[in-house]
């Protein structure tokens, strides 16, 4: 294993340069470029069909781009076959070798090497033991994959990928097939392993929480184009487009206007600053926690209560706004609302975009 | 389970028992004298030896056919896929006549082969070809479903771990197929041993050269030597049973070894 310190630095481990890919006339990636820093944990986040898995497979060498290049540590790897790329790939459905034991699965990549490069038997055994410790499966060496739970199988798959000391670890929706609790545990545990090994890692997910919680940086993809790359804070606080914003969580869209550097909704000022260089007409996107219930006189707009329920000390109220679209407002208030009651809503935050921008 | 065993007994075991009973009419000494008859011995060797070789060729080639039919898409794939079953449906005599006319010294293929000095018709090679023809569908159909079920990601996983294509095929793809390949082998072998119709037309049926055991049984029957026929049949039965049992045991072992699916 590599110490975290000798991997972390601002050097670029992988460069995706102008990569395009078309499957059966449908374009999947459009001239996509992305730099991956050595030692970072990068999430490729996007809805299904955004091209994120294709991008991962192209980096691995399992698919080939129609144009563009993949550069590993300054060296062009575009034409390099998958066997020589030294990547560790973890599949959503584990893809373990069912007729091999856990230990043989993990040792597979080392045993597959040609004799000159193959480590001695004792060393392979030793390395398998260390990896089993790392993935907390020490007693499972002689089990078969069919005797393991989903979470355990995925840990074996990860150990198998790490065994060959890959230049980059690539994970394709690694927790997608697992249930919610196992998923949460594995998430935290993957972060721990990453912090310990400093392994450059890219993982694909369509789960915003997973991407935001786990990664150093998030790359948001939509329709084969890179929308934004940044730290979880950056993409949440400064989304570059309504698409990114909407993909990262629920938001209510409200028509607004820019006036004197501020944003007004229905003629009433909000605490939101108008974006620079925007036209007069704006769209304001408001998260559920950026709306406060208030008296109708002080409100930016009035909505009708549809239903309400409580979770862990908070109240979530579904209301129907003036445009008849339902949305959810969060409130710590203990005041109860009855269905059909009009409530005033005050906007206390939000993300303004020029109305022409998509 | 009781009913199943009863029906199995009525359908399979009862006729076999009757056969053995009939043969025992001649007494052990009678069976022994049939078994040591050089003509019978030679026919048995030809039958089992050629069936074994034919099953070997059928399973090897059949696995490749199954692989191509499952993994590649080409124009006419469905037609070829359907054609694989034809030897099942064809009356064996028709197959025999067709093969004989193709491979006879004046036939389409036979004339070409005889020019380079290979005689197929009326030799054991002819028997081999007929047996491969009827055995191939068994090999293809037992392996094909497993190849279809193989997960492509497994092969991709192997490749990302640095394994060459050959290593992937020999260590990852083939082992899970072994039980099915053995089943195909057993079926093709059994079919070859029992085959009569398609072989007699191409084999020429020369005693000690290309005469198979089932034909010898028919000859004995036509001479009204029922006990002699039953004796040969019993010997075939014992050898077949022992062989199939052995294959089954290997299969059970390979399931334990590779079958953790």
Coordinates of C-alpha atoms in Angstrom, one line a residue:
Chain A
X1 CA 0.0 0.0 0.0
X2 CA 1.1 3.5 -0.7
X3 CA 1.3 6.0 2.2
X4 CA -1.2 8.8 1.7
X5 CA 1.5 11.4 1.8
X6 CA 3.4 10.4 -1.3
X7 CA 0.3 10.4 -3.4
X8 CA -1.3 13.7 -2.4
X9 CA -0.2 16.6 -4.3
X10 CA -1.5 18.8 -7.1
X11 CA -0.2 16.5 -9.8
X12 CA -2.6 15.2 -12.4
X13 CA -3.0 11.4 -12.4
X14 CA -5.4 11.1 -15.2
X15 CA -6.3 13.4 -18.0
X16 CA -9.4 12.9 -20.1
X17 CA -8.9 15.1 -23.2
X18 CA -11.8 15.9 -25.6
X19 CA -13.3 12.4 -25.4
X20 CA -16.3 11.7 -27.6
X21 CA -18.2 8.4 -27.9
X22 CA -21.1 7.4 -30.0
X23 CA -23.1 4.1 -29.6
X24 CA -25.4 3.2 -32.5
X25 CA -25.7 6.8 -33.7
X26 CA -26.6 8.0 -30.2
X27 CA -23.9 10.3 -28.8
X28 CA -23.0 9.4 -25.3
X29 CA -20.0 11.7 -24.6
X30 CA -19.4 15.1 -26.2
X31 CA -15.8 16.3 -26.3
X32 CA -15.5 15.7 -22.6
X33 CA -12.4 16.9 -20.7
X34 CA -11.6 16.2 -17.1
X35 CA -8.5 16.2 -14.9
X36 CA -8.2 13.8 -12.0
X37 CA -5.7 14.7 -9.3
X38 CA -3.4 12.1 -7.8
X39 CA -4.7 10.8 -4.6
X40 CA -8.2 12.3 -4.8
X41 CA -11.5 10.6 -4.5
X42 CA -13.6 11.9 -7.4
X43 CA -17.3 11.2 -7.9
X44 CA -18.8 11.1 -11.4
X45 CA -22.4 12.1 -10.6
X46 CA -25.2 12.2 -13.1
X47 CA -28.7 10.8 -14.0
X48 CA -28.9 7.6 -15.9
X49 CA -27.9 8.0 -19.5
X50 CA -25.6 10.9 -18.7
X51 CA -22.6 8.9 -19.9
X52 CA -20.8 8.5 -16.6
X53 CA -20.4 4.7 -16.7
X54 CA -19.2 5.0 -20.3
X55 CA -16.6 7.5 -19.3
X56 CA -15.4 5.2 -16.5
X57 CA -15.2 2.3 -18.9
X58 CA -13.2 4.4 -21.4
X59 CA -10.7 5.3 -18.6
X60 CA -10.4 1.6 -17.8
X61 CA -9.9 0.7 -21.4
X62 CA -13.1 -1.5 -21.5
X63 CA -14.5 0.9 -24.1
X64 CA -12.7 3.0 -26.6
X65 CA -13.4 6.6 -27.5
X66 CA -14.2 7.7 -31.0
X67 CA -12.0 10.7 -30.6
X68 CA -10.0 12.3 -27.8
X69 CA -7.3 10.9 -25.6
X70 CA -6.8 9.4 -22.1
X71 CA -3.5 10.3 -20.5
X72 CA -2.2 8.4 -17.4
X73 CA 0.5 10.4 -15.6
X74 CA 1.6 12.3 -18.7
X75 CA 1.7 9.2 -20.8
X76 CA -0.8 8.6 -23.6
X77 CA -2.8 5.5 -22.7
X78 CA -5.5 5.8 -25.4
X79 CA -4.3 2.8 -27.4
X80 CA -3.2 0.8 -24.3
X81 CA -5.3 -2.4 -23.9
X82 CA -7.1 -2.9 -20.7
X83 CA -4.7 -5.5 -19.4
X84 CA -1.8 -3.1 -19.5
X85 CA -3.6 0.0 -18.0
X86 CA -3.1 -1.1 -14.4
X87 CA -6.5 0.0 -13.3
X88 CA -8.6 -1.6 -10.5
X89 CA -12.2 -1.9 -11.6
X90 CA -15.1 -2.7 -9.2
X91 CA -18.4 -3.6 -10.9
X92 CA -21.9 -2.9 -9.5
X93 CA -22.7 -6.6 -9.4
X94 CA -19.3 -7.6 -8.0
X95 CA -18.3 -9.8 -10.9
X96 CA -16.5 -12.2 -8.6
X97 CA -15.1 -15.5 -9.9
X98 CA -17.7 -17.9 -8.4
X99 CA -15.6 -21.0 -8.8
X100 CA -12.7 -19.5 -6.8
X101 CA -12.4 -18.9 -3.1
X102 CA -12.2 -15.4 -1.6
X103 CA -8.4 -15.8 -1.3
X104 CA -8.0 -17.0 -4.9
X105 CA -10.2 -14.2 -6.1
X106 CA -8.0 -11.6 -4.5
X107 CA -4.8 -13.3 -5.6
X108 CA -6.1 -13.7 -9.2
X109 CA -4.5 -10.6 -10.7
X110 CA -1.1 -11.5 -9.2
X111 CA -1.3 -15.1 -10.3
X112 CA -2.3 -14.0 -13.8
X113 CA 1.0 -12.2 -14.3
X114 CA 3.7 -13.8 -16.5
X115 CA 6.3 -15.7 -14.5
X116 CA 8.9 -12.9 -14.5
X117 CA 6.6 -10.3 -12.9
X118 CA 4.7 -12.7 -10.6
X119 CA 5.6 -12.3 -6.9
X120 CA 6.6 -15.5 -5.1
X121 CA 3.9 -17.6 -3.6
X122 CA 4.6 -16.6 0.0
X123 CA 4.4 -12.9 -0.9
X124 CA 1.1 -13.4 -2.7
X125 CA -0.3 -15.2 0.4
X126 CA 1.0 -12.4 2.6
X127 CA -0.5 -9.7 0.4
X128 CA -3.9 -11.5 0.3
X129 CA -3.8 -11.7 4.1
X130 CA -3.2 -8.0 4.4
X131 CA -6.0 -7.1 2.0
X132 CA -8.4 -9.4 3.9
X133 CA -7.5 -7.5 7.0
X134 CA -8.0 -4.2 5.2
X135 CA -11.5 -5.2 4.0
X136 CA -12.3 -6.9 7.4
X137 CA -12.8 -10.4 6.0
X138 CA -9.9 -12.1 7.7
X139 CA -11.8 -15.4 8.5
X140 CA -13.3 -15.7 5.0
X141 CA -10.3 -16.7 2.9
X142 CA -11.5 -20.2 2.0
X143 CA -15.2 -19.3 1.5
X144 CA -16.8 -19.1 -1.9
X145 CA -18.5 -16.0 -3.2
X146 CA -21.9 -17.7 -3.0
X147 CA -21.5 -18.0 0.8
X148 CA -21.1 -14.2 1.3
X149 CA -23.6 -11.4 1.6
X150 CA -23.8 -8.6 -0.9
X151 CA -21.7 -6.2 1.2
X152 CA -19.0 -8.8 1.8
X153 CA -18.9 -9.7 -1.9
X154 CA -18.3 -6.0 -2.8
X155 CA -15.5 -5.9 -0.2
X156 CA -13.9 -8.9 -1.8
X157 CA -14.2 -7.2 -5.2
X158 CA -12.5 -4.1 -3.8
X159 CA -9.6 -6.2 -2.3
X160 CA -9.2 -8.0 -5.6
X161 CA -8.9 -4.7 -7.4
X162 CA -6.4 -3.3 -4.9
X163 CA -4.2 -6.4 -5.0
X164 CA -2.7 -5.5 -8.3
X165 CA -1.7 -2.0 -6.9
X166 CA -3.6 -0.1 -9.6
X167 CA -2.7 3.4 -10.7
X168 CA -6.3 4.3 -10.3
X169 CA -9.3 2.6 -8.7
X170 CA -12.5 2.8 -10.7
X171 CA -15.8 1.9 -9.1
X172 CA -19.0 1.7 -11.1
X173 CA -22.0 2.3 -8.8
X174 CA -20.3 0.2 -6.2
X175 CA -23.1 0.3 -3.7
X176 CA -26.0 0.3 -6.2
X177 CA -27.0 -3.3 -5.5
X178 CA -27.0 -3.1 -1.7
X179 CA -29.6 -2.2 0.8
X180 CA -29.7 1.2 2.5
X181 CA -27.9 0.3 5.8
X182 CA -25.1 -1.7 4.2
X183 CA -24.7 1.1 1.7
X184 CA -24.2 3.7 4.4
X185 CA -21.6 1.5 6.3
X186 CA -19.7 0.7 3.1
X187 CA -19.6 4.4 2.1
X188 CA -18.0 5.4 5.3
X189 CA -15.6 2.4 5.1
X190 CA -14.6 3.2 1.5
X191 CA -13.7 6.7 2.7
X192 CA -11.6 5.3 5.5
X193 CA -9.7 2.9 3.1
X194 CA -9.1 5.8 0.7
X195 CA -7.7 7.9 3.5
X196 CA -5.4 5.1 4.6
X197 CA -4.2 4.1 1.1
X198 CA -4.3 7.5 -0.7
X199 CA -5.3 5.6 -3.8
X200 CA -6.5 7.7 -6.7
X201 CA -10.2 6.8 -7.0
X202 CA -13.0 7.6 -9.3
X203 CA -16.5 6.3 -8.6
X204 CA -19.7 6.6 -10.5
X205 CA -23.0 7.2 -8.8
X206 CA -26.4 8.6 -9.5
X207 CA -26.9 9.2 -5.7
X208 CA -26.3 12.9 -4.8
X209 CA -25.9 12.1 -1.1
X210 CA -23.3 9.4 -1.8
X211 CA -21.3 11.8 -4.1
X212 CA -21.4 14.7 -1.7
X213 CA -20.7 12.7 1.4
X214 CA -17.9 10.6 0.1
X215 CA -15.9 12.5 -2.5
X216 CA -13.1 15.2 -2.5
X217 CA -14.5 16.5 -5.7
X218 CA -17.7 15.9 -7.7
X219 CA -18.0 16.0 -11.5
X220 CA -21.6 16.5 -12.5
X221 CA -22.4 15.0 -15.9
X222 CA -25.6 15.5 -17.9
X223 CA -26.3 14.2 -21.4
X224 CA -22.7 13.4 -22.1
X225 CA -21.3 16.8 -21.1
X226 CA -19.4 17.8 -18.0
X227 CA -21.6 20.4 -16.3
X228 CA -19.4 21.3 -13.3
X229 CA -16.4 20.0 -11.3
X230 CA -15.8 21.1 -7.8
X231 CA -15.7 20.2 -4.1
X232 CA -19.0 19.1 -2.7
X233 CA -19.3 22.6 -1.1
X234 CA -18.6 24.4 -4.4
X235 CA -21.2 22.5 -6.4
X236 CA -23.8 22.9 -3.7
X237 CA -23.1 26.6 -3.0
X238 CA -22.2 27.8 -6.5
X239 CA -24.0 25.6 -9.0
X240 CA -23.2 26.8 -12.5
X241 CA -26.6 26.0 -14.0
X242 CA -30.1 25.2 -13.1
X243 CA -29.5 21.6 -14.3
X244 CA -26.7 21.0 -11.7
X245 CA -28.8 22.7 -9.0
X246 CA -31.9 20.6 -9.7
X247 CA -29.9 17.4 -9.9
X248 CA -28.3 18.0 -6.5
X249 CA -31.6 18.2 -4.7
X250 CA -35.2 19.4 -4.5
X251 CA -35.7 23.1 -5.4
X252 CA -38.7 25.3 -6.1
X253 CA -38.6 27.4 -9.2
X254 CA -39.9 30.9 -8.7
X255 CA -40.1 33.8 -11.2
X256 CA -38.1 36.8 -9.9
X257 CA -36.7 40.1 -11.1
X258 CA -33.3 41.8 -10.5
X259 CA -33.6 45.2 -9.0
X260 CA -30.7 47.4 -7.5
X261 CA -28.4 44.3 -7.2
X262 CA -31.1 42.4 -5.2
X263 CA -33.8 39.9 -6.2
X264 CA -37.5 40.6 -5.9
X265 CA -40.3 38.1 -5.9
X266 CA -43.8 39.4 -6.5
X267 CA -42.6 43.0 -5.8
X268 CA -41.1 42.1 -2.4
X269 CA -37.3 42.1 -1.8
X270 CA -35.5 38.9 -0.8
X271 CA -32.0 38.5 0.9
X272 CA -30.7 37.0 -2.3
X273 CA -28.1 39.0 -4.4
X274 CA -28.7 39.2 -8.1
X275 CA -26.1 37.5 -10.3
X276 CA -23.7 39.7 -12.2
X277 CA -24.3 40.3 -15.9
X278 CA -27.8 38.9 -15.8
X279 CA -30.9 40.3 -17.5
X280 CA -33.9 41.7 -15.6
X281 CA -35.9 38.5 -15.6
X282 CA -34.6 35.8 -13.3
X283 CA -35.5 32.4 -12.1
X284 CA -34.9 31.9 -8.4
X285 CA -34.4 28.3 -7.2
X286 CA -35.2 27.8 -3.6
X287 CA -34.3 24.8 -1.5
X288 CA -36.9 23.5 1.0
X289 CA -35.0 24.9 3.9
X290 CA -34.7 28.3 2.3
X291 CA -38.5 28.9 2.7
X292 CA -40.0 30.0 6.0
X293 CA -43.7 29.9 6.9
X294 CA -45.0 33.3 7.8
X295 CA -48.2 35.5 8.0
X296 CA -49.7 36.0 4.5
X297 CA -49.1 39.8 4.8
X298 CA -45.3 39.3 5.0
X299 CA -45.1 36.5 2.4
X300 CA -43.5 36.4 -1.0
X301 CA -46.4 34.2 -2.1
X302 CA -49.2 32.2 -0.7
X303 CA -49.6 28.4 -1.0
X304 CA -52.2 25.8 0.0
X305 CA -51.3 23.0 2.4
X306 CA -51.7 19.6 0.8
X307 CA -50.3 17.4 3.6
X308 CA -47.8 17.5 6.4
X309 CA -45.8 15.0 8.4
X310 CA -43.1 15.0 11.0
X311 CA -39.7 13.5 10.9
X312 CA -37.2 13.8 13.8
X313 CA -38.4 17.0 15.3
X314 CA -38.9 18.7 12.0
X315 CA -42.1 19.2 10.0
X316 CA -42.3 18.7 6.3
X317 CA -45.3 20.3 4.7
X318 CA -46.3 19.7 1.2
X319 CA -47.9 22.8 -0.3
X320 CA -49.2 23.8 -3.7
X321 CA -47.8 27.1 -5.0
X322 CA -49.4 29.6 -7.4
X323 CA -48.3 27.6 -10.4
X324 CA -50.1 24.5 -9.1
X325 CA -46.9 22.6 -8.7
X326 CA -46.5 20.8 -5.3
X327 CA -43.4 21.3 -3.3
X328 CA -42.1 20.6 0.2
X329 CA -41.3 23.2 2.9
X330 CA -39.3 22.3 6.0
X331 CA -40.2 23.9 9.2
X332 CA -39.2 23.5 12.8
X333 CA -42.5 24.9 13.8
X334 CA -44.7 22.9 16.1
X335 CA -47.8 24.7 14.7
X336 CA -50.1 22.2 13.0
X337 CA -51.7 23.0 9.6
X338 CA -54.9 21.5 8.3
X339 CA -55.2 20.5 4.7
X340 CA -56.5 23.2 2.4
X341 CA -55.3 26.0 4.6
X342 CA -53.5 28.9 2.9
X343 CA -50.1 29.7 4.3
X344 CA -47.7 32.5 3.6
X345 CA -44.2 31.7 2.5
X346 CA -41.1 33.9 2.9
X347 CA -38.0 33.3 0.8
X348 CA -34.9 33.5 3.0
X349 CA -32.3 32.2 0.4
X350 CA -32.0 30.8 -3.0
X351 CA -30.0 30.5 -6.2
X352 CA -30.8 33.1 -8.9
X353 CA -30.2 32.4 -12.6
X354 CA -30.9 34.5 -15.7
X355 CA -34.4 33.3 -16.9
X356 CA -32.9 32.5 -20.4
X357 CA -30.3 30.1 -18.9
X358 CA -31.2 26.4 -18.7
Chain B
X1 CA -40.4 -39.9 -5.2
X2 CA -41.9 -43.3 -4.9
X3 CA -43.9 -42.8 -8.1
X4 CA -41.0 -41.4 -10.0
X5 CA -38.9 -44.4 -9.1
X6 CA -41.7 -46.8 -10.0
X7 CA -42.2 -45.1 -13.5
X8 CA -38.4 -45.1 -14.0
X9 CA -38.4 -48.8 -13.1
X10 CA -41.2 -49.7 -15.5
X11 CA -39.8 -47.7 -18.4
X12 CA -36.1 -48.2 -18.1
X13 CA -35.2 -51.0 -15.7
X14 CA -37.8 -53.6 -16.6
X15 CA -36.7 -54.0 -20.3
X16 CA -33.1 -54.0 -19.2
X17 CA -33.8 -56.7 -16.7
X18 CA -35.6 -58.7 -19.3
X19 CA -32.6 -58.4 -21.5
X20 CA -30.2 -59.7 -18.9
X21 CA -32.6 -62.5 -18.0
X22 CA -32.7 -63.5 -21.6
X23 CA -28.9 -63.6 -21.8
X24 CA -28.7 -65.5 -18.6
X25 CA -30.5 -68.3 -20.4
X26 CA -27.3 -69.3 -22.0
X27 CA -25.5 -69.3 -18.7
X28 CA -22.4 -67.5 -17.7
X29 CA -20.3 -69.9 -19.8
X30 CA -22.4 -69.0 -22.8
X31 CA -21.9 -65.2 -22.2
X32 CA -18.2 -65.8 -21.7
X33 CA -17.9 -67.7 -25.0
X34 CA -19.7 -64.9 -26.8
X35 CA -17.5 -62.3 -25.1
X36 CA -14.3 -64.1 -26.1
X37 CA -15.4 -64.6 -29.7
X38 CA -12.8 -62.5 -31.6
X39 CA -15.4 -61.1 -34.0
X40 CA -17.5 -59.8 -31.1
X41 CA -14.5 -58.5 -29.3
X42 CA -13.4 -56.6 -32.3
X43 CA -16.9 -55.2 -32.8
X44 CA -17.1 -54.0 -29.2
X45 CA -13.6 -52.4 -29.5
X46 CA -14.7 -50.6 -32.6
X47 CA -18.0 -49.5 -31.1
X48 CA -16.7 -48.1 -27.8
X49 CA -13.3 -46.8 -29.2
X50 CA -14.9 -45.0 -32.0
X51 CA -17.7 -43.6 -29.8
X52 CA -15.1 -42.3 -27.4
X53 CA -13.2 -40.6 -30.1
X54 CA -16.4 -39.2 -31.7
X55 CA -17.6 -37.9 -28.4
X56 CA -14.3 -36.2 -27.9
X57 CA -14.5 -34.5 -31.3
X58 CA -18.2 -33.6 -30.8
X59 CA -17.7 -32.0 -27.4
X60 CA -14.6 -30.0 -28.5
X61 CA -16.2 -28.8 -31.8
X62 CA -19.7 -28.6 -30.2
X63 CA -18.4 -26.2 -27.5
X64 CA -16.9 -24.0 -30.1
X65 CA -20.1 -24.0 -32.1
X66 CA -22.1 -23.2 -28.9
X67 CA -19.7 -20.4 -28.2
X68 CA -20.0 -18.9 -31.7
X69 CA -23.8 -19.2 -31.7
X70 CA -24.1 -17.5 -28.2
X71 CA -21.5 -14.8 -28.6
X72 CA -21.5 -13.7 -32.2
X73 CA -24.3 -12.2 -34.3
X74 CA -24.0 -12.9 -38.0
X75 CA -26.5 -13.2 -40.8
X76 CA -28.3 -16.5 -40.7
X77 CA -27.3 -17.2 -37.1
X78 CA -30.9 -18.3 -36.2
X79 CA -30.9 -20.7 -39.2
X80 CA -27.6 -22.3 -38.2
X81 CA -28.9 -22.5 -34.6
X82 CA -32.0 -24.4 -35.8
X83 CA -29.9 -26.6 -38.1
X84 CA -27.9 -27.9 -35.1
X85 CA -30.9 -29.9 -34.0
X86 CA -31.5 -31.5 -37.4
X87 CA -29.5 -34.7 -36.6
X88 CA -32.0 -35.2 -33.7
X89 CA -34.9 -35.1 -36.0
X90 CA -33.6 -36.9 -39.1
X91 CA -34.3 -40.6 -39.4
X92 CA -30.8 -42.1 -38.9
X93 CA -31.0 -44.2 -42.0
X94 CA -31.5 -41.0 -44.0
X95 CA -28.5 -39.5 -42.4
X96 CA -26.5 -42.7 -43.1
X97 CA -27.4 -42.7 -46.8
X98 CA -26.6 -39.0 -47.1
X99 CA -23.2 -39.4 -45.5
X100 CA -22.5 -42.6 -47.5
X101 CA -23.2 -40.8 -50.8
X102 CA -21.1 -37.8 -49.8
X103 CA -18.1 -39.8 -48.6
X104 CA -18.2 -42.7 -51.0
X105 CA -15.1 -42.8 -53.3
X106 CA -17.3 -41.4 -56.1
X107 CA -19.1 -39.0 -53.8
X108 CA -18.6 -35.2 -53.5
X109 CA -16.2 -35.2 -50.6
X110 CA -15.1 -38.8 -50.9
X111 CA -13.7 -38.3 -54.4
X112 CA -11.6 -35.3 -53.2
X113 CA -10.3 -37.2 -50.2
X114 CA -9.5 -40.4 -52.1
X115 CA -7.3 -38.3 -54.4
X116 CA -5.1 -37.5 -51.4
X117 CA -5.3 -41.1 -50.3
X118 CA -7.9 -40.9 -47.5
X119 CA -10.6 -43.5 -47.6
X120 CA -13.6 -42.5 -45.4
X121 CA -16.5 -44.7 -46.5
X122 CA -16.3 -48.4 -45.6
X123 CA -13.6 -47.8 -43.0
X124 CA -13.7 -46.9 -39.2
X125 CA -13.2 -43.2 -40.2
X126 CA -16.7 -43.4 -41.8
X127 CA -18.1 -44.7 -38.5
X128 CA -16.4 -41.8 -36.7
X129 CA -17.9 -39.2 -39.0
X130 CA -21.4 -40.7 -38.6
X131 CA -21.1 -40.7 -34.9
X132 CA -19.8 -37.1 -34.8
X133 CA -22.8 -36.1 -37.0
X134 CA -25.3 -37.5 -34.6
X135 CA -23.4 -36.6 -31.4
X136 CA -22.8 -33.0 -32.1
X137 CA -26.2 -31.6 -31.2
X138 CA -25.9 -33.1 -27.7
X139 CA -22.6 -31.3 -27.1
X140 CA -23.9 -28.0 -28.5
X141 CA -27.2 -28.0 -26.6
X142 CA -25.8 -28.9 -23.2
X143 CA -23.1 -26.2 -23.2
X144 CA -25.0 -23.4 -25.0
X145 CA -27.3 -22.4 -22.1
X146 CA -24.3 -22.0 -19.8
X147 CA -22.4 -19.9 -22.2
X148 CA -25.5 -17.7 -22.6
X149 CA -25.6 -17.3 -18.8
X150 CA -21.9 -16.4 -18.5
X151 CA -21.6 -12.8 -17.2
X152 CA -19.5 -10.7 -19.6
X153 CA -18.4 -8.6 -16.6
X154 CA -16.5 -11.6 -15.3
X155 CA -14.3 -11.6 -18.3
X156 CA -13.9 -7.8 -18.1
X157 CA -13.0 -8.1 -14.5
X158 CA -10.3 -10.6 -15.4
X159 CA -9.0 -8.3 -18.1
X160 CA -8.8 -5.3 -15.8
X161 CA -6.7 -7.5 -13.4
X162 CA -4.2 -7.9 -16.2
X163 CA -5.0 -11.4 -17.3
X164 CA -4.4 -12.2 -21.0
X165 CA -7.3 -13.4 -23.1
X166 CA -6.0 -17.0 -23.0
X167 CA -5.7 -16.9 -19.2
X168 CA -9.2 -15.5 -18.9
X169 CA -10.6 -18.3 -21.1
X170 CA -8.7 -21.1 -19.4
X171 CA -9.1 -20.0 -15.8
X172 CA -12.4 -18.1 -15.8
X173 CA -14.6 -19.0 -18.7
X174 CA -14.0 -22.8 -19.1
X175 CA -14.0 -24.1 -15.5
X176 CA -17.7 -23.3 -14.9
X177 CA -18.6 -25.0 -18.2
X178 CA -16.8 -28.3 -17.4
X179 CA -19.9 -30.1 -15.8
X180 CA -22.0 -29.2 -18.9
X181 CA -19.2 -30.3 -21.3
X182 CA -19.0 -33.6 -19.5
X183 CA -22.8 -34.1 -19.8
X184 CA -22.5 -33.4 -23.5
X185 CA -19.7 -35.8 -23.7
X186 CA -21.6 -38.6 -21.9
X187 CA -24.7 -38.1 -24.1
X188 CA -22.7 -38.0 -27.3
X189 CA -20.8 -41.1 -26.2
X190 CA -24.0 -43.0 -25.3
X191 CA -25.6 -42.0 -28.5
X192 CA -22.6 -43.2 -30.5
X193 CA -22.5 -46.6 -28.8
X194 CA -26.2 -47.2 -29.4
X195 CA -26.2 -45.8 -33.0
X196 CA -27.1 -48.2 -35.8
X197 CA -28.9 -46.7 -38.7
X198 CA -26.6 -43.9 -39.8
X199 CA -23.5 -46.0 -39.4
X200 CA -24.2 -49.2 -41.3
X201 CA -24.6 -47.4 -44.6
X202 CA -21.2 -45.7 -44.4
X203 CA -19.3 -48.3 -42.5
X204 CA -19.2 -51.1 -45.1
X205 CA -19.5 -53.5 -42.2
X206 CA -16.4 -55.6 -42.8
X207 CA -15.9 -58.0 -39.9
X208 CA -12.8 -57.1 -37.8
X209 CA -12.5 -53.7 -39.6
X210 CA -15.7 -51.7 -39.6
X211 CA -18.3 -53.9 -38.0
X212 CA -20.0 -52.3 -35.0
X213 CA -21.5 -54.3 -32.1
X214 CA -25.2 -53.2 -32.7
X215 CA -24.9 -54.6 -36.2
X216 CA -23.6 -57.9 -34.8
X217 CA -26.6 -58.0 -32.6
X218 CA -28.9 -57.6 -35.6
X219 CA -27.0 -60.3 -37.5
X220 CA -27.4 -62.7 -34.5
X221 CA -31.1 -61.9 -34.4
X222 CA -31.6 -62.6 -38.1
X223 CA -29.9 -65.9 -37.4
X224 CA -32.5 -66.5 -34.7
X225 CA -29.6 -66.6 -32.1
X226 CA -31.6 -64.7 -29.5
X227 CA -29.5 -65.7 -26.6
X228 CA -26.3 -64.7 -28.4
X229 CA -27.8 -61.3 -29.3
X230 CA -28.9 -60.8 -25.7
X231 CA -25.4 -61.8 -24.5
X232 CA -23.7 -59.1 -26.7
X233 CA -26.3 -56.6 -25.6
X234 CA -25.7 -57.4 -22.0
X235 CA -22.0 -56.9 -22.4
X236 CA -22.6 -53.6 -24.1
X237 CA -24.9 -52.7 -21.3
X238 CA -22.4 -53.3 -18.6
X239 CA -19.6 -51.4 -20.3
X240 CA -21.9 -48.5 -21.1
X241 CA -23.2 -48.4 -17.6
X242 CA -19.7 -48.4 -16.1
X243 CA -18.5 -45.7 -18.5
X244 CA -21.5 -43.4 -17.8
X245 CA -21.1 -44.0 -14.1
X246 CA -17.5 -43.0 -14.3
X247 CA -18.4 -39.8 -16.2
X248 CA -21.1 -39.0 -13.7
X249 CA -18.6 -39.3 -10.9
X250 CA -16.1 -37.0 -12.6
X251 CA -19.0 -34.7 -13.1
X252 CA -20.0 -34.7 -9.5
X253 CA -16.4 -34.0 -8.6
X254 CA -16.2 -31.1 -11.1
X255 CA -19.5 -29.7 -9.7
X256 CA -18.0 -29.6 -6.2
X257 CA -14.8 -28.1 -7.6
X258 CA -16.2 -25.5 -10.0
X259 CA -19.9 -25.3 -9.4
X260 CA -20.1 -22.7 -6.6
X261 CA -22.6 -20.7 -8.6

